[in-house]
Amino acid sequence: MDAKLMALLFLGVVVPAVGHRLLFAACLRMLNRKGMIRKNFRDEDVITGGGVAVFCYAAAAQAAMLLVCLFAAEASAMLRVGVLFLAGSASMAFWGWLDDCSPDKAVKGFRGHFGALWKERRMTSGMWKAWGGGSTALLVSLALYGETLSALAAAGLLALSPNVLNMFDLRPARALKVFALLAAVAVAGGAFASGKAPCWVWMVPVAAAAALVFRHDAAGRLMLGDTGANYLGFAAGFSLATNLSFAVQIAMLLVFAILHLLAEFVSFSRVIQSVGWLNRLDQWGRPAETK
């Protein structure tokens, strides 16, 4: 492992850890002052929008990593991917934050948001998030692959993966586990393939930041909110789009599309609770009082 990669990994782990140590309490106070309080599945008041902390930790680390790449020889490919990752994820976090701040929480699901647009001629906050997220996904994909079929596949992954996490963000730490699963698929699909720039390195600070807030989410003290689901979903989708082959990307797109279709008719929470091993995995990491 060369010195440049070691430096990137060091920054990707240490910067989020230091940021969490210094800023987490202040972040909670800020969210509380802004009234970012929502009812959880047990009808308890919980601070939401915790994805802001995840984004800030990871983005600070990625900015430092970009500086290393900027002054390192033969790092242009990694620098380009890193810039797209940071810019795209910041945009996705922004659209999620707007949705978190919106008081309009009555409309749910694709049918609800499109129904409000069609019947009431109004854009819900969720529809703005979908428009902004879709535009971001398309622009990042075109920058990655140009006007090709690969760009369309990547755009689909980047657009749908945030909502996949949002669909599962209904119990403590569940969305973080789905994020970990998608990231593992990306790694297994070729993140360490020879002859490629190590694009996976940009996921290191995201994974570190997610791990730092895991216990707070699992304990039911904090919810990621749409900010976190959008940000982590984009990060997972970006990793899938840059590491998987075109055929596997299409397969993942089909899986995402099926999940979105099922979500309109099936309760994933009930399915998880009815399958023993899924329920045990879902409960893992939670204190007894949050189960």
Short mmCIF file of C-alpha atoms in Angstrom, two decimals:
data_model
loop_
_atom_site.label_atom_id
_atom_site.label_comp_id
_atom_site.label_asym_id
_atom_site.label_seq_id
_atom_site.Cartn_x
_atom_site.Cartn_y
_atom_site.Cartn_z
CA MET A 1 0.00 0.00 0.00
CA ASP A 2 1.57 3.30 -1.07
CA ALA A 3 1.96 6.34 1.16
CA LYS A 4 -0.76 8.32 -0.64
CA LEU A 5 -3.39 5.64 -0.07
CA MET A 6 -2.35 5.25 3.56
CA ALA A 7 -2.72 9.00 4.05
CA LEU A 8 -6.19 8.95 2.50
CA LEU A 9 -7.30 6.07 4.71
CA PHE A 10 -5.89 7.81 7.78
CA LEU A 11 -7.82 10.99 7.02
CA GLY A 12 -10.95 9.02 6.17
CA VAL A 13 -11.03 7.46 9.63
CA VAL A 14 -9.47 10.09 11.90
CA VAL A 15 -11.25 13.24 10.67
CA PRO A 16 -14.78 11.82 11.26
CA ALA A 17 -13.72 10.55 14.70
CA VAL A 18 -12.36 13.96 15.72
CA GLY A 19 -15.39 15.72 14.27
CA HIS A 20 -17.74 13.46 16.20
CA ARG A 21 -15.86 14.09 19.41
CA LEU A 22 -15.93 17.86 19.01
CA LEU A 23 -19.23 18.56 17.25
CA PHE A 24 -21.82 15.89 18.02
CA ALA A 25 -23.27 17.53 21.15
CA ALA A 26 -23.43 20.91 19.38
CA CYS A 27 -25.16 19.28 16.42
CA LEU A 28 -27.84 17.79 18.69
CA ARG A 29 -28.43 21.19 20.31
CA MET A 30 -28.75 22.84 16.90
CA LEU A 31 -31.28 20.26 15.72
CA ASN A 32 -33.25 20.64 18.94
CA ARG A 33 -33.31 24.46 18.63
CA LYS A 34 -34.62 24.16 15.06
CA GLY A 35 -37.47 22.00 16.30
CA MET A 36 -36.27 18.90 14.44
CA ILE A 37 -38.34 16.58 16.60
CA ARG A 38 -40.43 13.74 15.19
CA LYS A 39 -42.44 10.85 16.59
CA ASN A 40 -40.75 7.46 16.25
CA PHE A 41 -42.45 4.08 15.82
CA ARG A 42 -43.21 4.02 19.56
CA ASP A 43 -44.79 7.49 19.41
CA GLU A 44 -41.87 9.00 21.34
CA ASP A 45 -40.28 12.36 20.53
CA VAL A 46 -36.86 11.88 18.94
CA ILE A 47 -34.43 14.33 17.34
CA THR A 48 -34.33 13.84 13.58
CA GLY A 49 -32.02 15.13 10.86
CA GLY A 50 -29.04 13.30 12.36
CA GLY A 51 -27.77 12.71 8.85
CA VAL A 52 -26.39 16.25 9.04
CA ALA A 53 -23.73 14.99 11.44
CA VAL A 54 -22.88 12.05 9.17
CA PHE A 55 -22.54 14.37 6.18
CA CYS A 56 -20.39 16.94 8.01
CA TYR A 57 -17.97 14.32 9.37
CA ALA A 58 -17.55 12.58 6.03
CA ALA A 59 -17.46 15.75 3.91
CA ALA A 60 -14.71 17.27 6.08
CA ALA A 61 -12.65 14.11 5.67
CA GLN A 62 -13.25 13.99 1.92
CA ALA A 63 -12.22 17.64 1.55
CA ALA A 64 -8.93 16.85 3.29
CA MET A 65 -8.49 13.77 1.11
CA LEU A 66 -9.07 15.84 -2.02
CA LEU A 67 -6.24 18.15 -0.99
CA VAL A 68 -3.93 15.14 -0.74
CA CYS A 69 -4.98 13.99 -4.21
CA LEU A 70 -4.59 17.51 -5.59
CA PHE A 71 -0.89 17.58 -4.73
CA ALA A 72 -0.18 13.89 -5.37
CA ALA A 73 1.25 12.61 -8.62
CA GLU A 74 -0.91 10.40 -10.85
CA ALA A 75 -4.06 10.96 -8.80
CA SER A 76 -6.23 12.68 -11.42
CA ALA A 77 -8.70 9.79 -11.74
CA MET A 78 -9.20 9.56 -7.98
CA LEU A 79 -9.47 13.35 -7.72
CA ARG A 80 -12.20 13.49 -10.37
CA VAL A 81 -14.22 10.74 -8.73
CA GLY A 82 -13.78 12.34 -5.31
CA VAL A 83 -15.00 15.73 -6.51
CA LEU A 84 -18.09 14.16 -8.09
CA PHE A 85 -18.75 12.13 -4.94
CA LEU A 86 -18.48 15.16 -2.65
CA ALA A 87 -20.50 17.49 -4.89
CA GLY A 88 -23.23 14.94 -5.57
CA SER A 89 -23.55 13.83 -1.96
CA ALA A 90 -23.69 17.44 -0.74
CA SER A 91 -26.54 18.12 -3.16
CA MET A 92 -28.42 15.01 -2.03
CA ALA A 93 -27.96 15.92 1.63
CA PHE A 94 -29.29 19.42 0.88
CA TRP A 95 -32.49 18.09 -0.71
CA GLY A 96 -32.98 15.71 2.20
CA TRP A 97 -32.47 18.54 4.68
CA LEU A 98 -35.16 20.63 2.96
CA ASP A 99 -37.56 17.71 3.33
CA ASP A 100 -36.62 17.25 6.99
CA CYS A 101 -37.32 20.95 7.66
CA SER A 102 -40.68 20.91 5.87
CA PRO A 103 -43.81 20.79 8.06
CA ASP A 104 -45.63 18.89 5.28
CA LYS A 105 -45.44 15.30 6.55
CA ALA A 106 -48.95 14.06 5.76
CA VAL A 107 -48.16 12.83 2.25
CA LYS A 108 -46.26 9.54 2.02
CA GLY A 109 -45.00 7.29 -0.79
CA PHE A 110 -44.74 7.79 -4.53
CA ARG A 111 -48.49 7.52 -4.98
CA GLY A 112 -49.09 10.18 -2.35
CA HIS A 113 -46.60 12.69 -3.75
CA PHE A 114 -47.61 12.19 -7.38
CA GLY A 115 -51.26 12.26 -6.30
CA ALA A 116 -50.77 15.66 -4.66
CA LEU A 117 -49.11 16.96 -7.83
CA TRP A 118 -51.81 15.57 -10.12
CA LYS A 119 -54.93 16.30 -8.05
CA GLU A 120 -53.94 19.39 -6.07
CA ARG A 121 -51.41 20.88 -8.51
CA ARG A 122 -48.86 21.39 -5.73
CA MET A 123 -45.30 20.27 -5.20
CA THR A 124 -44.79 18.54 -1.86
CA SER A 125 -41.42 18.65 -0.14
CA GLY A 126 -41.00 15.00 -1.07
CA MET A 127 -41.61 15.83 -4.73
CA TRP A 128 -39.01 18.61 -4.59
CA LYS A 129 -36.61 16.11 -3.05
CA ALA A 130 -37.32 13.62 -5.84
CA TRP A 131 -36.83 16.29 -8.51
CA GLY A 132 -33.61 17.57 -6.97
CA GLY A 133 -32.28 14.09 -6.31
CA GLY A 134 -33.10 12.91 -9.82
CA SER A 135 -31.41 15.95 -11.37
CA THR A 136 -28.33 15.42 -9.21
CA ALA A 137 -28.20 11.74 -10.13
CA LEU A 138 -28.41 12.51 -13.85
CA LEU A 139 -25.72 15.21 -13.78
CA VAL A 140 -23.28 13.10 -11.75
CA SER A 141 -23.86 10.08 -14.00
CA LEU A 142 -23.24 12.10 -17.17
CA ALA A 143 -20.03 13.44 -15.65
CA LEU A 144 -18.94 9.90 -14.82
CA TYR A 145 -19.82 8.11 -18.05
CA GLY A 146 -20.91 10.62 -20.69
CA GLU A 147 -23.97 9.99 -22.86
CA THR A 148 -23.94 6.20 -22.65
CA LEU A 149 -26.11 3.37 -21.35
CA SER A 150 -23.76 3.16 -18.37
CA ALA A 151 -24.75 6.72 -17.47
CA LEU A 152 -28.44 5.76 -17.51
CA ALA A 153 -27.81 2.75 -15.27
CA ALA A 154 -25.74 4.86 -12.89
CA ALA A 155 -28.42 7.57 -12.82
CA GLY A 156 -31.01 4.97 -11.89
CA LEU A 157 -28.89 3.66 -9.03
CA LEU A 158 -28.09 7.14 -7.73
CA ALA A 159 -31.73 8.22 -7.92
CA LEU A 160 -33.31 5.12 -6.38
CA SER A 161 -30.82 4.14 -3.68
CA PRO A 162 -31.61 7.14 -1.41
CA ASN A 163 -35.29 6.22 -1.40
CA VAL A 164 -34.43 2.57 -0.70
CA LEU A 165 -32.75 3.68 2.53
CA ASN A 166 -35.65 6.01 3.28
CA MET A 167 -38.13 3.13 2.95
CA PHE A 168 -36.22 1.13 5.57
CA ASP A 169 -35.57 4.03 7.95
CA LEU A 170 -38.55 3.09 10.12
CA ARG A 171 -36.77 1.41 13.03
CA PRO A 172 -33.59 2.30 14.95
CA ALA A 173 -30.40 1.68 12.92
CA ARG A 174 -32.21 -0.25 10.17
CA ALA A 175 -31.21 2.19 7.43
CA LEU A 176 -27.58 2.02 8.56
CA LYS A 177 -27.66 -1.77 8.20
CA VAL A 178 -29.13 -1.51 4.69
CA PHE A 179 -26.40 0.99 3.84
CA ALA A 180 -23.76 -1.45 5.12
CA LEU A 181 -25.28 -4.23 3.00
CA LEU A 182 -25.24 -2.14 -0.18
CA ALA A 183 -21.68 -0.99 0.51
CA ALA A 184 -20.63 -4.62 1.01
CA VAL A 185 -22.20 -5.55 -2.33
CA ALA A 186 -20.19 -2.79 -4.00
CA VAL A 187 -16.96 -3.96 -2.37
CA ALA A 188 -17.64 -7.58 -3.30
CA GLY A 189 -18.49 -6.51 -6.84
CA GLY A 190 -15.09 -5.10 -7.60
CA ALA A 191 -14.05 -2.23 -5.34
CA PHE A 192 -10.57 -3.73 -5.13
CA ALA A 193 -10.36 -4.88 -8.75
CA SER A 194 -6.91 -4.57 -10.28
CA GLY A 195 -6.31 -1.89 -12.86
CA LYS A 196 -8.90 0.50 -11.42
CA ALA A 197 -8.42 3.65 -9.41
CA PRO A 198 -9.41 2.78 -5.82
CA CYS A 199 -12.74 4.64 -5.88
CA TRP A 200 -13.81 2.75 -2.76
CA VAL A 201 -11.50 4.97 -0.70
CA TRP A 202 -14.10 7.76 -0.82
CA MET A 203 -16.52 5.48 1.01
CA VAL A 204 -14.18 5.11 4.00
CA PRO A 205 -15.13 8.42 5.70
CA VAL A 206 -18.81 7.76 5.00
CA ALA A 207 -18.60 4.32 6.63
CA ALA A 208 -16.65 5.78 9.55
CA ALA A 209 -19.20 8.56 10.06
CA ALA A 210 -22.10 6.10 9.87
CA ALA A 211 -20.41 3.84 12.44
CA LEU A 212 -19.98 6.78 14.82
CA VAL A 213 -23.71 7.56 14.94
CA PHE A 214 -24.81 3.91 14.93
CA ARG A 215 -25.20 3.54 18.70
CA HIS A 216 -27.18 6.78 18.96
CA ASP A 217 -29.55 5.67 16.18
CA ALA A 218 -29.80 2.12 17.57
CA ALA A 219 -30.61 3.45 21.04
CA GLY A 220 -33.48 5.51 19.64
CA ARG A 221 -31.90 8.84 20.65
CA LEU A 222 -31.48 10.11 17.10
CA MET A 223 -33.02 9.54 13.68
CA LEU A 224 -31.08 10.00 10.45
CA GLY A 225 -34.03 11.66 8.75
CA ASP A 226 -34.26 12.33 5.04
CA THR A 227 -30.88 14.06 5.19
CA GLY A 228 -29.20 10.86 6.31
CA ALA A 229 -31.18 8.55 4.04
CA ASN A 230 -30.48 10.76 1.02
CA TYR A 231 -26.79 11.12 1.82
CA LEU A 232 -26.05 7.50 2.69
CA GLY A 233 -28.25 6.27 -0.16
CA PHE A 234 -26.35 8.39 -2.67
CA ALA A 235 -23.03 7.18 -1.24
CA ALA A 236 -24.12 3.55 -1.59
CA GLY A 237 -25.47 4.16 -5.10
CA PHE A 238 -22.27 5.93 -6.14
CA SER A 239 -20.19 3.01 -4.90
CA LEU A 240 -22.40 0.56 -6.80
CA ALA A 241 -22.23 2.67 -9.97
CA THR A 242 -18.43 2.98 -9.91
CA ASN A 243 -17.56 -0.58 -8.87
CA LEU A 244 -20.09 -2.97 -10.39
CA SER A 245 -20.18 -4.22 -13.96
CA PHE A 246 -22.96 -2.93 -16.20
CA ALA A 247 -24.86 -6.24 -15.99
CA VAL A 248 -24.78 -6.26 -12.18
CA GLN A 249 -25.85 -2.61 -12.11
CA ILE A 250 -28.92 -3.53 -14.16
CA ALA A 251 -29.65 -6.39 -11.76
CA MET A 252 -29.43 -3.99 -8.79
CA LEU A 253 -31.72 -1.55 -10.59
CA LEU A 254 -34.31 -4.29 -10.97
CA VAL A 255 -34.02 -5.11 -7.26
CA PHE A 256 -34.50 -1.44 -6.36
CA ALA A 257 -37.49 -1.11 -8.70
CA ILE A 258 -39.13 -4.20 -7.20
CA LEU A 259 -38.57 -2.87 -3.67
CA HIS A 260 -40.21 0.44 -4.62
CA LEU A 261 -43.19 -1.37 -6.11
CA LEU A 262 -43.60 -3.65 -3.10
CA ALA A 263 -43.35 -0.72 -0.70
CA GLU A 264 -46.67 0.61 -2.01
CA PHE A 265 -48.48 -2.57 -0.99
CA VAL A 266 -46.39 -4.38 1.66
CA SER A 267 -45.12 -3.40 5.11
CA PHE A 268 -41.41 -4.23 5.17
CA SER A 269 -41.45 -4.01 8.97
CA ARG A 270 -44.05 -6.78 9.18
CA VAL A 271 -42.09 -8.93 6.73
CA ILE A 272 -38.89 -8.46 8.73
CA GLN A 273 -40.64 -9.29 12.00
CA SER A 274 -42.11 -12.48 10.52
CA VAL A 275 -38.76 -13.88 9.30
CA GLY A 276 -36.65 -15.10 12.21
CA TRP A 277 -33.15 -14.37 10.95
CA LEU A 278 -34.18 -11.02 9.46
CA ASN A 279 -35.77 -10.02 12.75
CA ARG A 280 -32.65 -11.00 14.70
CA LEU A 281 -30.49 -8.97 12.32
CA ASP A 282 -32.90 -6.05 12.60
CA GLN A 283 -32.77 -6.18 16.41
CA TRP A 284 -28.98 -6.46 16.57
CA GLY A 285 -27.29 -3.51 18.21
CA ARG A 286 -30.43 -2.10 19.84
CA PRO A 287 -30.79 -1.82 23.62
CA ALA A 288 -33.67 -3.85 25.01
CA GLU A 289 -35.82 -0.76 25.59
CA THR A 290 -35.84 0.14 21.88
CA LYS A 291 -36.83 -3.32 20.60
#
